[in-house]
Tab-separated table of C-alpha atoms in Angstrom:
chain	number	residue	atom	x	y	z
K	1	SER	CA	209.548	-96.561	190.965
K	2	ALA	CA	209.964	-95.777	194.643
K	3	SER	CA	206.225	-95.463	195.277
K	4	SER	CA	205.396	-98.850	193.762
K	5	LYS	CA	208.256	-100.426	195.721
K	6	ASP	CA	206.841	-98.987	198.954
K	7	ARG	CA	203.348	-100.235	198.084
K	8	ASN	CA	204.678	-103.720	197.374
K	9	ASN	CA	206.554	-103.707	200.694
K	10	LYS	CA	203.288	-102.717	202.419
K	11	LYS	CA	204.695	-99.632	204.128
K	12	TYR	CA	201.352	-97.973	203.493
K	13	ARG	CA	197.971	-98.745	201.960
K	14	VAL	CA	195.687	-96.750	199.738
K	15	VAL	CA	192.268	-98.317	200.196
K	16	CYS	CA	189.681	-97.445	197.545
K	17	TYR	CA	185.958	-98.073	197.962
K	18	LEU	CA	183.497	-98.671	195.134
K	19	GLY	CA	179.791	-98.824	195.861
K	20	SER	CA	177.918	-100.929	193.316
K	21	TRP	CA	175.177	-98.292	193.133
K	22	ALA	CA	177.663	-95.761	191.689
K	23	ALA	CA	177.152	-97.291	188.230
K	24	TYR	CA	173.497	-96.206	188.314
K	25	ARG	CA	174.228	-92.510	188.907
K	26	PRO	CA	173.300	-90.238	186.006
K	27	GLY	CA	175.772	-88.279	183.899
K	28	ALA	CA	179.176	-87.360	185.293
K	29	GLY	CA	178.327	-88.988	188.634
K	30	LYS	CA	178.394	-92.465	187.098
K	31	PHE	CA	181.407	-94.412	188.399
K	32	LEU	CA	182.494	-97.869	187.254
K	33	LEU	CA	185.221	-100.264	188.359
K	34	GLU	CA	187.246	-99.421	185.261
K	35	HIS	CA	187.438	-95.798	186.471
K	36	ILE	CA	189.789	-96.893	189.284
K	37	ALA	CA	193.451	-96.625	188.260
K	38	PRO	CA	194.883	-100.007	189.346
K	39	PHE	CA	198.245	-98.611	190.478
K	40	LEU	CA	196.732	-95.962	192.765
K	41	CYS	CA	194.995	-98.414	195.110
K	42	SER	CA	196.686	-101.131	197.138
K	43	ASN	CA	193.242	-102.528	198.033
K	44	VAL	CA	189.755	-102.113	196.565
K	45	ILE	CA	186.658	-102.678	198.693
K	46	TYR	CA	183.532	-103.432	196.678
K	47	GLY	CA	180.106	-102.980	198.229
K	48	PHE	CA	177.914	-104.994	198.167
K	49	ASP	CA	177.657	-108.770	198.060
K	50	LYS	CA	175.400	-111.176	199.919
K	51	PHE	CA	176.741	-113.408	202.668
K	52	ASP	CA	174.556	-116.028	204.327
K	53	GLY	CA	177.147	-117.314	206.796
K	54	TYR	CA	178.485	-119.998	204.477
K	55	LYS	CA	178.457	-118.519	200.997
K	56	ILE	CA	179.224	-115.207	199.284
K	57	ASP	CA	176.904	-114.419	196.395
K	58	ALA	CA	176.214	-111.582	193.972
K	59	TYR	CA	173.960	-108.875	195.380
K	60	ASP	CA	173.229	-107.027	192.146
K	61	LEU	CA	173.094	-109.632	189.370
K	62	TYR	CA	173.014	-107.006	186.630
K	63	MET	CA	176.209	-105.288	187.823
K	64	ASP	CA	178.114	-108.287	189.179
K	65	LEU	CA	177.576	-111.010	186.565
K	66	LYS	CA	178.033	-110.644	182.806
K	67	ASP	CA	175.399	-113.352	182.177
K	68	TYR	CA	172.723	-110.836	183.249
K	69	TRP	CA	173.835	-107.961	180.971
């Protein structure tokens, strides 16, 4: 489609933001990564991770790593 062609040619960006805490909201306010339609966003920013200057690491082990589920 024309819109996906434009997105692939980077004529515009639709930047979506997902805060990791959104998964802990009660009821209808709960929002998970799978709620983002992949073809609506050209970029997804995920908050938060840890960065110590040399390494990026999981901030919320329960949300970020399946081993902790």
